[in-house]
Amino acid sequence: MVQSLNRLKESPSQTAGPYVHIGLTPNFCGIPGVFEEDLGARMVNDKTKGERITVRTRVFDGTGTPLKDALIEIWQADSDGLYNSPSELRGQADPNFTGWGRKPTDMVSGECVFETIKPGRAPFKDGRMMAPHISFWIVARGINLGLQTRMYFSDEEAANAEDPVLARIEHRLRVPTLIAEHKGGGVYEFDIHLQGDRETVFFDI
Amino acid sequence: MPADKTPNGNPETGAFFQRDRLWHPPAFTPTYKTSVLRSPQKALLSLDNTISEITGPVFGHDMLGELDNDLIHNFAKPGESAIGERIIVYGRVLDERGKGVPGALLEFWQANAGGRYRHKKEGYIAALDPNFGGCGRTIADEDGNYAFRTIKPGPYPWPNGVNDWRPAHIHFSVFGHGFAQRLITQMYFEGDPLIWLCPIVRTIPDRAAIETLIAALDMQATIPMDARAYKFDIVLRGRRSSLFENRLEGN
C-alpha cells in the first residue's frame, strides 16, 4: 500500500430523465408561479453588443427521430470573445450578455431555438485563436452523462480552417457535423445526431 | 458570489481534472432501454480544457425567491402545504480536492409523495397533490453548504421492463464555476431496497460509486416534531492550477 492522495471522486452522473423540465424549465412545462421565469431563457437585452443571431437546433436519435424531451444549455463568449465569468481574466465581458442559455426541445417539433449573438474569437491554450463557436451541453432521458459538443458557423470558413479544436478531428468528414448552416438573416441551423452515420463529434472535455 | 479564489486572490482558472469515465455510467447501457438509440457509438474526442470550458456563469443569491428552497410551500396555496413525509435535505458541494464550491447553483425536481410528477407527459394513476409542484433551487454558501425542505418522493413505475419501479429519488442539477463541471445526477434514500433493482441506478458500473448517491438519514440534523433530515454531499470536478499560479505543492 502507498499513501492516499486524499482526493474525492466526482459524483457519478445519472440521466436527467423525461421530466427534467420540472426542475430546469418549470414555467415551460406548466408549473407557473414558483420561479418568475425559466433560468437561461433570455441571453440578450436591448443593450447587448454584437450581431443578433438565431440558433435553431434539433437532436436526433439513432433512427433519425428528433428528441422531444431533451434539454440544451449553451455557453459562449460575447462579441469581443470574452466570457461573462469570474474566471475570465482577460477583460470585462459585456454586462448585457449572459453568455449562457437554456432551452428545452419543443414537445411537438423537437426544435430548440436560442436568440443570442455571434460570439467573437477566444484564444486556445497556446494563444492561437479559436474560430467563433458556441459550447453545447445536452441532457435527456436515455443520456446517462451530459454530452458536450461545439457549434461552429458555416460563414466563418477561414477561421474554421485554422481552428485548433477542429484540427484535432482525425476523420475530416466528421468536421461538418460541428458546423451550423447559415440560412440567411442571421439564422443558423445546427442538427445534432446522437448516433449513426452522421453522428456529431462529442468531446471528453 | 465570486468564483473560488487562489491564494493570491485571483479566481481559479486551471483546467478541470479529467473525468473518470469508468466511474460514471457509460453511454450505452441496454438494460436502460432508452439509452440504446441515444448513445454515441463513436469515441469521444478528448480535449484539454480551453477557456470555453474553464469559464462558466455564476449565479447570485439575489436571484432566489424566499420559498425557492421550500418545496413544501413554494407551490402550495396560502396556509396549506404539500402532503407527505416532511424532510430536510442538506449537504455540501465539494470538488475532488475536498474544497467547498461556494456559489454553486443547485436545482432539484421530484415526484410527489405518491410518485406522481407534475408534467403533461406523465400519466401515472397516482394523484397529483394540488399543493406540490416538485421544483426548487438554492445556491451554496461560502463553504459550499446547501439545504432545502421537501416531502419524500414516492417510488414510481416506468415503462422499461414490464415491472420496473424507480426508487424514491430527487433529481439534482449542479452548476459549479466552469461549464465543464456541469452535472446532473439523482439522490437516493438510505435503506431503499429498490435502489439495487433499478436499471438506471445500475447504469453505474461500480457499487462504490452508487453508494455515493445514497443520502444518509441524519437524526442529529432532524428537527423534532417537524422534519427528518438526509445528508447528501455532491462532488464536482476538481481543477489544476493554471500555469501562472503554479506552486510546487500544487493543489
CSV table of C-alpha atoms in Angstrom, one decimal:
chain,number,residue,atom,x,y,z
A,1,MET,CA,0.0,0.0,0.0
A,2,VAL,CA,1.0,3.6,-0.6
A,3,GLN,CA,-0.3,6.8,0.9
A,4,SER,CA,-3.7,8.0,-0.2
A,5,LEU,CA,-3.9,11.1,-2.4
A,6,ASN,CA,-7.0,12.1,-0.4
A,7,ARG,CA,-9.0,13.1,-3.4
A,8,LEU,CA,-12.7,12.6,-3.7
A,9,LYS,CA,-14.4,11.1,-6.6
A,10,GLU,CA,-16.8,13.1,-8.7
A,11,SER,CA,-20.4,12.3,-8.0
A,12,PRO,CA,-21.5,9.9,-10.8
A,13,SER,CA,-23.9,11.2,-13.3
A,14,GLN,CA,-27.4,9.9,-13.8
A,15,THR,CA,-29.9,10.7,-16.6
A,16,ALA,CA,-31.9,13.9,-16.4
A,17,GLY,CA,-35.0,11.7,-17.2
A,18,PRO,CA,-38.1,12.7,-19.2
A,19,TYR,CA,-39.2,15.3,-16.6
A,20,VAL,CA,-36.1,17.4,-16.5
A,21,HIS,CA,-38.3,20.4,-17.4
A,22,ILE,CA,-40.0,20.3,-13.9
A,23,GLY,CA,-36.7,21.4,-12.4
A,24,LEU,CA,-35.0,23.3,-15.0
A,25,THR,CA,-37.8,25.0,-17.0
A,26,PRO,CA,-40.8,24.7,-14.8
A,27,ASN,CA,-42.7,27.6,-16.5
A,28,PHE,CA,-42.3,25.8,-19.9
A,29,CYS,CA,-43.9,22.6,-18.6
A,30,GLY,CA,-46.8,24.2,-16.8
A,31,ILE,CA,-45.6,24.8,-13.3
A,32,PRO,CA,-46.1,28.6,-13.1
A,33,GLY,CA,-45.5,30.8,-10.1
A,34,VAL,CA,-42.6,29.1,-8.4
A,35,PHE,CA,-39.9,30.9,-10.3
A,36,GLU,CA,-40.5,34.2,-12.1
A,37,GLU,CA,-39.1,33.0,-15.4
A,38,ASP,CA,-37.1,30.0,-16.5
A,39,LEU,CA,-33.4,30.4,-15.9
A,40,GLY,CA,-31.4,30.9,-19.1
A,41,ALA,CA,-34.5,31.8,-21.2
A,42,ARG,CA,-33.1,35.3,-22.1
A,43,MET,CA,-29.4,35.8,-23.1
A,44,VAL,CA,-29.6,39.3,-24.6
A,45,ASN,CA,-31.3,42.6,-23.9
A,46,ASP,CA,-31.7,45.9,-25.8
A,47,LYS,CA,-28.1,46.9,-24.9
A,48,THR,CA,-26.3,43.8,-25.8
A,49,LYS,CA,-23.4,44.4,-28.2
A,50,GLY,CA,-22.9,42.3,-31.3
A,51,GLU,CA,-24.7,40.7,-34.2
A,52,ARG,CA,-28.1,39.2,-33.2
A,53,ILE,CA,-28.4,35.6,-34.4
A,54,THR,CA,-31.0,32.8,-34.0
A,55,VAL,CA,-29.8,29.3,-33.5
A,56,ARG,CA,-32.3,26.6,-34.3
A,57,THR,CA,-31.2,23.2,-33.3
A,58,ARG,CA,-32.6,19.7,-33.1
A,59,VAL,CA,-31.2,16.5,-31.6
A,60,PHE,CA,-31.8,13.2,-33.4
A,61,ASP,CA,-31.6,9.7,-32.1
A,62,GLY,CA,-30.2,6.6,-33.9
A,63,THR,CA,-33.3,6.2,-36.0
A,64,GLY,CA,-33.3,9.9,-37.1
A,65,THR,CA,-36.2,10.8,-34.9
A,66,PRO,CA,-35.9,14.2,-33.1
A,67,LEU,CA,-35.8,14.1,-29.4
A,68,LYS,CA,-38.8,15.9,-27.9
A,69,ASP,CA,-37.7,15.7,-24.3
A,70,ALA,CA,-34.1,16.9,-24.4
A,71,LEU,CA,-32.7,20.0,-22.7
A,72,ILE,CA,-29.9,22.0,-24.1
A,73,GLU,CA,-27.6,24.5,-22.5
A,74,ILE,CA,-25.2,26.7,-24.4
A,75,TRP,CA,-22.3,28.8,-23.2
A,76,GLN,CA,-20.4,31.3,-25.4
A,77,ALA,CA,-18.2,34.4,-25.5
A,78,ASP,CA,-19.6,37.9,-26.1
A,79,SER,CA,-19.0,39.7,-29.4
A,80,ASP,CA,-15.4,40.6,-28.3
A,81,GLY,CA,-14.6,36.9,-27.4
A,82,LEU,CA,-14.8,37.5,-23.7
A,83,TYR,CA,-16.7,35.2,-21.3
A,84,ASN,CA,-19.1,36.5,-18.7
A,85,SER,CA,-17.4,34.6,-15.9
A,86,PRO,CA,-15.2,35.3,-12.8
A,87,SER,CA,-12.6,33.0,-14.4
A,88,GLU,CA,-12.3,35.3,-17.4
A,89,LEU,CA,-9.2,37.4,-16.6
A,90,ARG,CA,-8.6,39.0,-20.0
A,91,GLY,CA,-11.1,41.7,-19.5
A,92,GLN,CA,-14.7,42.6,-18.6
A,93,ALA,CA,-17.3,40.9,-20.8
A,94,ASP,CA,-20.4,42.7,-22.0
A,95,PRO,CA,-22.5,43.0,-18.8
A,96,ASN,CA,-25.6,43.0,-21.0
A,97,PHE,CA,-24.9,39.5,-22.3
A,98,THR,CA,-25.2,36.4,-20.0
A,99,GLY,CA,-23.3,34.1,-22.4
A,100,TRP,CA,-25.4,31.2,-21.1
A,101,GLY,CA,-28.8,29.9,-22.3
A,102,ARG,CA,-31.0,27.0,-21.5
A,103,LYS,CA,-33.9,25.7,-23.6
A,104,PRO,CA,-36.0,22.5,-23.8
A,105,THR,CA,-36.7,21.0,-27.2
A,106,ASP,CA,-40.2,21.6,-28.3
A,107,MET,CA,-42.5,18.7,-27.2
A,108,VAL,CA,-44.1,18.5,-30.7
A,109,SER,CA,-41.4,19.5,-33.3
A,110,GLY,CA,-38.3,18.8,-31.3
A,111,GLU,CA,-36.9,22.2,-32.2
A,112,CYS,CA,-35.0,24.3,-29.8
A,113,VAL,CA,-34.4,28.0,-30.5
A,114,PHE,CA,-31.8,30.3,-29.0
A,115,GLU,CA,-31.8,34.1,-29.5
A,116,THR,CA,-28.2,35.2,-29.0
A,117,ILE,CA,-25.3,37.0,-30.6
A,118,LYS,CA,-22.5,35.8,-32.7
A,119,PRO,CA,-19.5,35.2,-30.4
A,120,GLY,CA,-16.1,36.7,-31.0
A,121,ARG,CA,-12.9,34.6,-31.1
A,122,ALA,CA,-11.2,33.4,-28.0
A,123,PRO,CA,-7.7,32.0,-27.7
A,124,PHE,CA,-6.7,28.4,-27.5
A,125,LYS,CA,-4.2,27.5,-24.7
A,126,ASP,CA,-1.2,28.2,-26.9
A,127,GLY,CA,-2.5,31.6,-28.0
A,128,ARG,CA,-3.8,30.6,-31.4
A,129,MET,CA,-7.3,32.0,-31.9
A,130,MET,CA,-10.2,29.6,-32.0
A,131,ALA,CA,-12.9,30.1,-34.5
A,132,PRO,CA,-16.2,31.6,-33.2
A,133,HIS,CA,-18.1,28.8,-31.5
A,134,ILE,CA,-20.8,28.0,-29.0
A,135,SER,CA,-20.4,25.2,-26.5
A,136,PHE,CA,-23.4,22.8,-26.1
A,137,TRP,CA,-24.4,20.6,-23.3
A,138,ILE,CA,-27.2,18.1,-24.0
A,139,VAL,CA,-29.1,16.1,-21.4
A,140,ALA,CA,-32.2,13.9,-21.9
A,141,ARG,CA,-33.9,10.7,-21.0
A,142,GLY,CA,-31.6,7.9,-22.2
A,143,ILE,CA,-28.5,10.1,-21.9
A,144,ASN,CA,-26.6,8.9,-18.8
A,145,LEU,CA,-23.9,11.7,-18.8
A,146,GLY,CA,-24.5,15.1,-20.4
A,147,LEU,CA,-23.0,15.3,-23.9
A,148,GLN,CA,-20.6,18.1,-24.7
A,149,THR,CA,-20.1,19.4,-28.2
A,150,ARG,CA,-19.5,22.7,-30.1
A,151,MET,CA,-21.2,24.6,-32.8
A,152,TYR,CA,-19.2,26.5,-35.4
A,153,PHE,CA,-20.5,28.8,-38.2
A,154,SER,CA,-20.6,27.9,-41.9
A,155,ASP,CA,-19.9,31.5,-42.8
A,156,GLU,CA,-16.6,31.5,-40.9
A,157,GLU,CA,-14.7,29.3,-43.3
A,158,ALA,CA,-11.3,31.0,-42.9
A,159,ALA,CA,-11.5,30.9,-39.1
A,160,ASN,CA,-12.8,27.4,-39.1
A,161,ALA,CA,-9.9,26.3,-41.2
A,162,GLU,CA,-7.4,27.4,-38.6
A,163,ASP,CA,-9.3,26.4,-35.5
A,164,PRO,CA,-7.1,24.2,-33.3
A,165,VAL,CA,-10.0,22.1,-32.0
A,166,LEU,CA,-11.5,21.3,-35.4
A,167,ALA,CA,-7.9,20.5,-36.5
A,168,ARG,CA,-7.9,17.7,-33.9
A,169,ILE,CA,-10.6,15.7,-35.6
A,170,GLU,CA,-8.8,12.9,-37.4
A,171,HIS,CA,-11.7,11.8,-39.7
A,172,ARG,CA,-12.1,15.0,-41.7
A,173,LEU,CA,-15.5,14.0,-43.0
A,174,ARG,CA,-16.8,14.4,-39.4
A,175,VAL,CA,-15.8,18.1,-39.2
A,176,PRO,CA,-19.0,19.3,-40.9
A,177,THR,CA,-21.1,17.7,-38.0
A,178,LEU,CA,-20.0,20.7,-35.9
A,179,ILE,CA,-20.7,23.4,-38.4
A,180,ALA,CA,-24.1,25.1,-38.3
A,181,GLU,CA,-25.6,26.1,-41.6
A,182,HIS,CA,-26.3,29.8,-42.2
A,183,LYS,CA,-29.8,30.1,-43.6
A,184,GLY,CA,-29.6,33.9,-44.1
A,185,GLY,CA,-31.0,36.6,-41.9
A,186,GLY,CA,-28.8,35.6,-39.0
A,187,VAL,CA,-30.5,32.2,-38.7
A,188,TYR,CA,-28.2,29.2,-38.1
A,189,GLU,CA,-29.4,25.6,-38.2
A,190,PHE,CA,-27.5,23.0,-36.1
A,191,ASP,CA,-28.6,19.4,-36.2
A,192,ILE,CA,-27.1,17.1,-33.6
A,193,HIS,CA,-27.1,13.4,-34.3
A,194,LEU,CA,-26.5,11.2,-31.3
A,195,GLN,CA,-25.7,8.1,-33.3
A,196,GLY,CA,-25.1,6.7,-36.7
A,197,ASP,CA,-23.5,7.8,-40.0
A,198,ARG,CA,-23.9,11.5,-39.3
A,199,GLU,CA,-23.0,11.2,-35.6
A,200,THR,CA,-22.0,14.6,-34.2
A,201,VAL,CA,-18.5,14.8,-32.7
A,202,PHE,CA,-18.8,14.8,-28.9
A,203,PHE,CA,-16.0,15.8,-26.6
A,204,ASP,CA,-14.5,14.4,-23.5
A,205,ILE,CA,-13.6,17.8,-22.1
B,1,MET,CA,-20.8,35.1,-5.3
B,2,PRO,CA,-17.3,35.1,-6.6
B,3,ALA,CA,-15.7,32.0,-8.1
B,4,ASP,CA,-13.3,30.1,-5.9
B,5,LYS,CA,-10.1,32.1,-5.2
B,6,THR,CA,-6.4,31.1,-5.4
B,7,PRO,CA,-4.1,32.1,-2.5
B,8,ASN,CA,-3.2,35.3,-4.4
B,9,GLY,CA,-6.8,36.3,-4.5
B,10,ASN,CA,-7.5,35.6,-8.2
B,11,PRO,CA,-10.3,33.4,-9.4
B,12,GLU,CA,-9.2,29.9,-10.3
B,13,THR,CA,-8.6,29.4,-14.0
B,14,GLY,CA,-7.0,25.9,-14.2
B,15,ALA,CA,-8.2,23.1,-16.3
B,16,PHE,CA,-10.5,20.6,-14.6
B,17,PHE,CA,-9.4,17.1,-13.6
B,18,GLN,CA,-10.1,14.6,-16.3
B,19,ARG,CA,-13.4,12.9,-15.8
B,20,ASP,CA,-13.2,9.2,-14.8
B,21,ARG,CA,-15.5,7.7,-17.4
B,22,LEU,CA,-15.1,4.3,-15.8
B,23,TRP,CA,-16.8,5.7,-12.7
B,24,HIS,CA,-19.6,7.4,-14.5
B,25,PRO,CA,-22.2,5.4,-16.3
B,26,PRO,CA,-21.2,4.6,-19.9
B,27,ALA,CA,-23.5,6.0,-22.7
B,28,PHE,CA,-24.7,2.5,-23.9
B,29,THR,CA,-26.5,0.7,-21.1
B,30,PRO,CA,-29.1,-1.6,-22.8
B,31,THR,CA,-31.0,-2.6,-19.7
B,32,TYR,CA,-31.9,1.1,-19.5
B,33,LYS,CA,-33.6,0.8,-22.9
B,34,THR,CA,-33.8,4.4,-24.0
B,35,SER,CA,-30.0,4.6,-23.9
B,36,VAL,CA,-29.7,2.2,-26.9
B,37,LEU,CA,-30.7,4.8,-29.5
B,38,ARG,CA,-29.4,7.8,-27.7
B,39,SER,CA,-25.8,6.8,-27.1
B,40,PRO,CA,-23.0,7.9,-29.3
B,41,GLN,CA,-21.2,4.9,-31.0
B,42,LYS,CA,-18.1,6.7,-31.9
B,43,ALA,CA,-15.3,7.5,-29.4
B,44,LEU,CA,-15.4,10.9,-27.7
B,45,LEU,CA,-12.8,13.4,-28.8
B,46,SER,CA,-10.5,14.2,-25.8
B,47,LEU,CA,-9.8,17.8,-25.5
B,48,ASP,CA,-7.8,19.6,-22.8
B,49,ASN,CA,-9.9,22.4,-21.4
B,50,THR,CA,-9.8,25.7,-23.2
B,51,ILE,CA,-11.2,29.0,-21.8
B,52,SER,CA,-14.6,27.9,-23.2
B,53,GLU,CA,-14.7,25.1,-20.7
B,54,ILE,CA,-12.9,26.5,-17.6
B,55,THR,CA,-15.3,29.5,-17.5
B,56,GLY,CA,-19.0,29.4,-16.7
B,57,PRO,CA,-21.8,31.6,-15.5
B,58,VAL,CA,-22.0,32.3,-11.7
B,59,PHE,CA,-25.4,33.0,-10.1
B,60,GLY,CA,-26.1,35.4,-7.3
B,61,HIS,CA,-28.1,34.8,-4.2
B,62,ASP,CA,-30.3,37.8,-5.2
B,63,MET,CA,-32.0,35.7,-7.9
B,64,LEU,CA,-33.6,33.4,-5.3
B,65,GLY,CA,-37.1,33.8,-4.1
B,66,GLU,CA,-37.9,33.3,-0.5
B,67,LEU,CA,-39.5,29.9,-1.0
B,68,ASP,CA,-37.2,28.6,-3.7
B,69,ASN,CA,-35.7,26.1,-1.3
B,70,ASP,CA,-39.0,25.0,0.3
B,71,LEU,CA,-40.9,22.6,-1.9
B,72,ILE,CA,-43.4,22.0,0.9
B,73,HIS,CA,-44.7,25.6,0.4
B,74,ASN,CA,-43.5,27.0,-2.9
B,75,PHE,CA,-46.4,25.7,-4.9
B,76,ALA,CA,-49.0,25.5,-2.1
B,77,LYS,CA,-52.0,27.7,-1.6
B,78,PRO,CA,-51.6,30.2,1.3
B,79,GLY,CA,-51.8,28.4,4.6
B,80,GLU,CA,-51.6,24.9,3.0
B,81,SER,CA,-48.7,22.6,2.5
B,82,ALA,CA,-47.7,19.5,0.4
B,83,ILE,CA,-48.8,16.1,1.7
B,84,GLY,CA,-46.0,13.6,2.6
B,85,GLU,CA,-43.1,12.8,4.8
B,86,ARG,CA,-41.5,16.2,5.7
B,87,ILE,CA,-37.8,16.1,5.2
B,88,ILE,CA,-34.8,18.4,5.0
B,89,VAL,CA,-32.1,17.6,2.5
B,90,TYR,CA,-28.7,19.2,3.3
B,91,GLY,CA,-25.1,18.7,2.4
B,92,ARG,CA,-22.1,20.3,0.8
B,93,VAL,CA,-21.0,20.8,-2.7
B,94,LEU,CA,-17.3,19.9,-2.8
B,95,ASP,CA,-14.8,19.5,-5.6
B,96,GLU,CA,-12.4,16.5,-5.9
B,97,ARG,CA,-9.8,18.3,-3.9
B,98,GLY,CA,-12.2,18.4,-0.9
B,99,LYS,CA,-12.7,22.2,-1.2
B,100,GLY,CA,-16.2,23.6,-0.9
B,101,VAL,CA,-17.7,25.1,-4.0
B,102,PRO,CA,-19.1,28.5,-3.0
B,103,GLY,CA,-21.9,29.8,-5.1
B,104,ALA,CA,-22.7,26.5,-6.7
B,105,LEU,CA,-26.3,26.6,-8.1
B,106,LEU,CA,-28.3,23.5,-7.2
B,107,GLU,CA,-31.7,22.8,-8.8
B,108,PHE,CA,-33.8,19.9,-7.9
B,109,TRP,CA,-37.0,18.2,-9.0
B,110,GLN,CA,-39.0,15.2,-7.9
B,111,ALA,CA,-42.3,13.4,-7.8
B,112,ASN,CA,-44.8,13.9,-5.0
B,113,ALA,CA,-45.3,11.5,-2.1
B,114,GLY,CA,-47.3,9.1,-4.3
B,115,GLY,CA,-44.7,9.0,-7.1
B,116,ARG,CA,-46.6,11.4,-9.4
B,117,TYR,CA,-44.7,14.1,-11.4
B,118,ARG,CA,-46.4,17.3,-12.3
B,119,HIS,CA,-45.7,17.1,-16.0
B,120,LYS,CA,-48.0,17.0,-19.0
B,121,LYS,CA,-46.3,13.9,-20.5
B,122,GLU,CA,-46.9,11.9,-17.3
B,123,GLY,CA,-49.9,9.6,-16.9
B,124,TYR,CA,-49.3,7.6,-13.8
B,125,ILE,CA,-52.6,6.9,-12.0
B,126,ALA,CA,-51.4,8.2,-8.6
B,127,ALA,CA,-53.0,11.5,-7.9
B,128,LEU,CA,-51.4,14.9,-8.2
B,129,ASP,CA,-51.0,16.9,-4.9
B,130,PRO,CA,-52.6,20.3,-5.5
B,131,ASN,CA,-50.1,21.8,-3.1
B,132,PHE,CA,-47.0,20.3,-4.6
B,133,GLY,CA,-45.1,21.5,-7.7
B,134,GLY,CA,-41.9,19.5,-7.4
B,135,CYS,CA,-39.2,22.0,-8.2
B,136,GLY,CA,-36.8,24.0,-6.1
B,137,ARG,CA,-33.3,25.6,-6.2
B,138,THR,CA,-30.7,27.1,-3.9
B,139,ILE,CA,-27.1,28.4,-4.0
B,140,ALA,CA,-24.4,27.0,-1.9
B,141,ASP,CA,-22.9,29.4,0.8
B,142,GLU,CA,-19.2,30.4,1.0
B,143,ASP,CA,-18.3,26.9,2.4
B,144,GLY,CA,-20.3,25.0,-0.2
B,145,ASN,CA,-23.2,24.2,2.2
B,146,TYR,CA,-26.8,24.0,1.0
B,147,ALA,CA,-30.2,22.8,2.3
B,148,PHE,CA,-33.8,22.6,1.3
B,149,ARG,CA,-37.1,21.4,2.6
B,150,THR,CA,-39.4,19.0,0.8
B,151,ILE,CA,-41.5,15.9,1.1
B,152,LYS,CA,-40.0,12.5,0.5
B,153,PRO,CA,-40.9,11.4,-3.0
B,154,GLY,CA,-42.6,8.0,-3.7
B,155,PRO,CA,-41.3,5.2,-5.9
B,156,TYR,CA,-42.6,5.4,-9.5
B,157,PRO,CA,-43.3,2.8,-12.1
B,158,TRP,CA,-41.9,3.3,-15.6
B,159,PRO,CA,-42.2,1.6,-18.9
B,160,ASN,CA,-38.8,0.0,-19.3
B,161,GLY,CA,-39.1,-3.6,-18.1
B,162,VAL,CA,-42.7,-4.8,-17.6
B,163,ASN,CA,-42.5,-4.2,-13.9
B,164,ASP,CA,-39.7,-1.7,-13.3
B,165,TRP,CA,-40.0,0.8,-10.4
B,166,ARG,CA,-37.7,3.7,-9.8
B,167,PRO,CA,-36.5,4.0,-6.2
B,168,ALA,CA,-37.6,7.2,-4.3
B,169,HIS,CA,-35.2,9.8,-5.8
B,170,ILE,CA,-34.6,13.5,-6.2
B,171,HIS,CA,-33.0,14.8,-9.3
B,172,PHE,CA,-30.2,17.3,-8.9
B,173,SER,CA,-28.7,19.7,-11.4
B,174,VAL,CA,-25.4,21.3,-10.2
B,175,PHE,CA,-23.5,24.3,-11.6
B,176,GLY,CA,-20.0,24.9,-10.3
B,177,HIS,CA,-17.7,27.5,-11.7
B,178,GLY,CA,-16.9,26.1,-15.1
B,179,PHE,CA,-19.1,24.8,-17.9
B,180,ALA,CA,-17.1,21.5,-17.9
B,181,GLN,CA,-18.3,20.9,-14.3
B,182,ARG,CA,-21.9,20.8,-15.3
B,183,LEU,CA,-23.5,17.7,-13.7
B,184,ILE,CA,-26.9,16.2,-13.4
B,185,THR,CA,-27.5,13.3,-11.0
B,186,GLN,CA,-30.0,11.6,-8.7
B,187,MET,CA,-30.2,11.3,-5.0
B,188,TYR,CA,-31.5,8.1,-3.4
B,189,PHE,CA,-32.5,7.3,0.2
B,190,GLU,CA,-30.8,5.1,2.7
B,191,GLY,CA,-32.3,1.7,3.0
B,192,ASP,CA,-34.5,1.7,-0.1
B,193,PRO,CA,-34.5,-1.9,-1.5
B,194,LEU,CA,-35.5,-0.6,-4.9
B,195,ILE,CA,-32.1,1.0,-5.4
B,196,TRP,CA,-30.4,-2.3,-6.2
B,197,LEU,CA,-33.1,-3.4,-8.7
B,198,CYS,CA,-33.1,-0.2,-10.8
B,199,PRO,CA,-31.7,-0.3,-14.3
B,200,ILE,CA,-31.0,3.5,-14.2
B,201,VAL,CA,-29.0,3.1,-10.9
B,202,ARG,CA,-27.2,0.1,-12.4
B,203,THR,CA,-26.0,2.1,-15.4
B,204,ILE,CA,-23.3,3.0,-12.9
B,205,PRO,CA,-20.9,0.1,-13.0
B,206,ASP,CA,-19.2,0.5,-9.6
B,207,ARG,CA,-21.1,-0.3,-6.4
B,208,ALA,CA,-19.0,2.2,-4.5
B,209,ALA,CA,-20.0,4.9,-7.0
B,210,ILE,CA,-23.7,4.1,-6.5
B,211,GLU,CA,-23.3,4.4,-2.7
B,212,THR,CA,-22.1,8.0,-3.1
B,213,LEU,CA,-25.6,8.8,-4.4
B,214,ILE,CA,-27.4,7.4,-1.4
B,215,ALA,CA,-28.3,10.0,1.2
B,216,ALA,CA,-27.9,9.1,4.8
B,217,LEU,CA,-30.6,9.6,7.4
B,218,ASP,CA,-29.3,12.1,9.9
B,219,MET,CA,-31.2,12.1,13.2
B,220,GLN,CA,-28.9,14.8,14.6
B,221,ALA,CA,-30.0,17.3,11.9
B,222,THR,CA,-33.6,16.2,12.2
B,223,ILE,CA,-35.9,18.8,13.7
B,224,PRO,CA,-38.0,17.2,16.4
B,225,MET,CA,-41.8,17.2,15.7
B,226,ASP,CA,-41.2,18.7,12.3
B,227,ALA,CA,-38.9,17.1,9.7
B,228,ARG,CA,-36.4,14.3,9.4
B,229,ALA,CA,-33.0,15.1,7.7
B,230,TYR,CA,-31.0,13.4,5.0
B,231,LYS,CA,-27.4,14.3,4.2
B,232,PHE,CA,-26.3,14.4,0.6
B,233,ASP,CA,-22.8,15.7,-0.4
B,234,ILE,CA,-22.1,16.3,-4.0
B,235,VAL,CA,-18.6,16.3,-5.6
B,236,LEU,CA,-17.8,18.2,-8.7
B,237,ARG,CA,-14.6,18.0,-10.7
B,238,GLY,CA,-11.5,19.5,-9.2
B,239,ARG,CA,-9.2,21.8,-11.1
B,240,ARG,CA,-5.5,22.2,-11.6
B,241,SER,CA,-3.5,25.3,-11.0
B,242,SER,CA,-3.2,27.4,-14.1
B,243,LEU,CA,0.4,27.9,-15.3
B,244,PHE,CA,1.0,31.4,-14.0
B,245,GLU,CA,-0.2,30.4,-10.5
B,246,ASN,CA,1.6,27.1,-10.2
B,247,ARG,CA,3.1,26.3,-6.9
B,248,LEU,CA,5.3,23.3,-6.3
B,249,GLU,CA,2.9,21.9,-3.7
B,250,GLY,CA,0.1,22.1,-6.3
B,251,ASN,CA,-3.4,21.9,-5.0
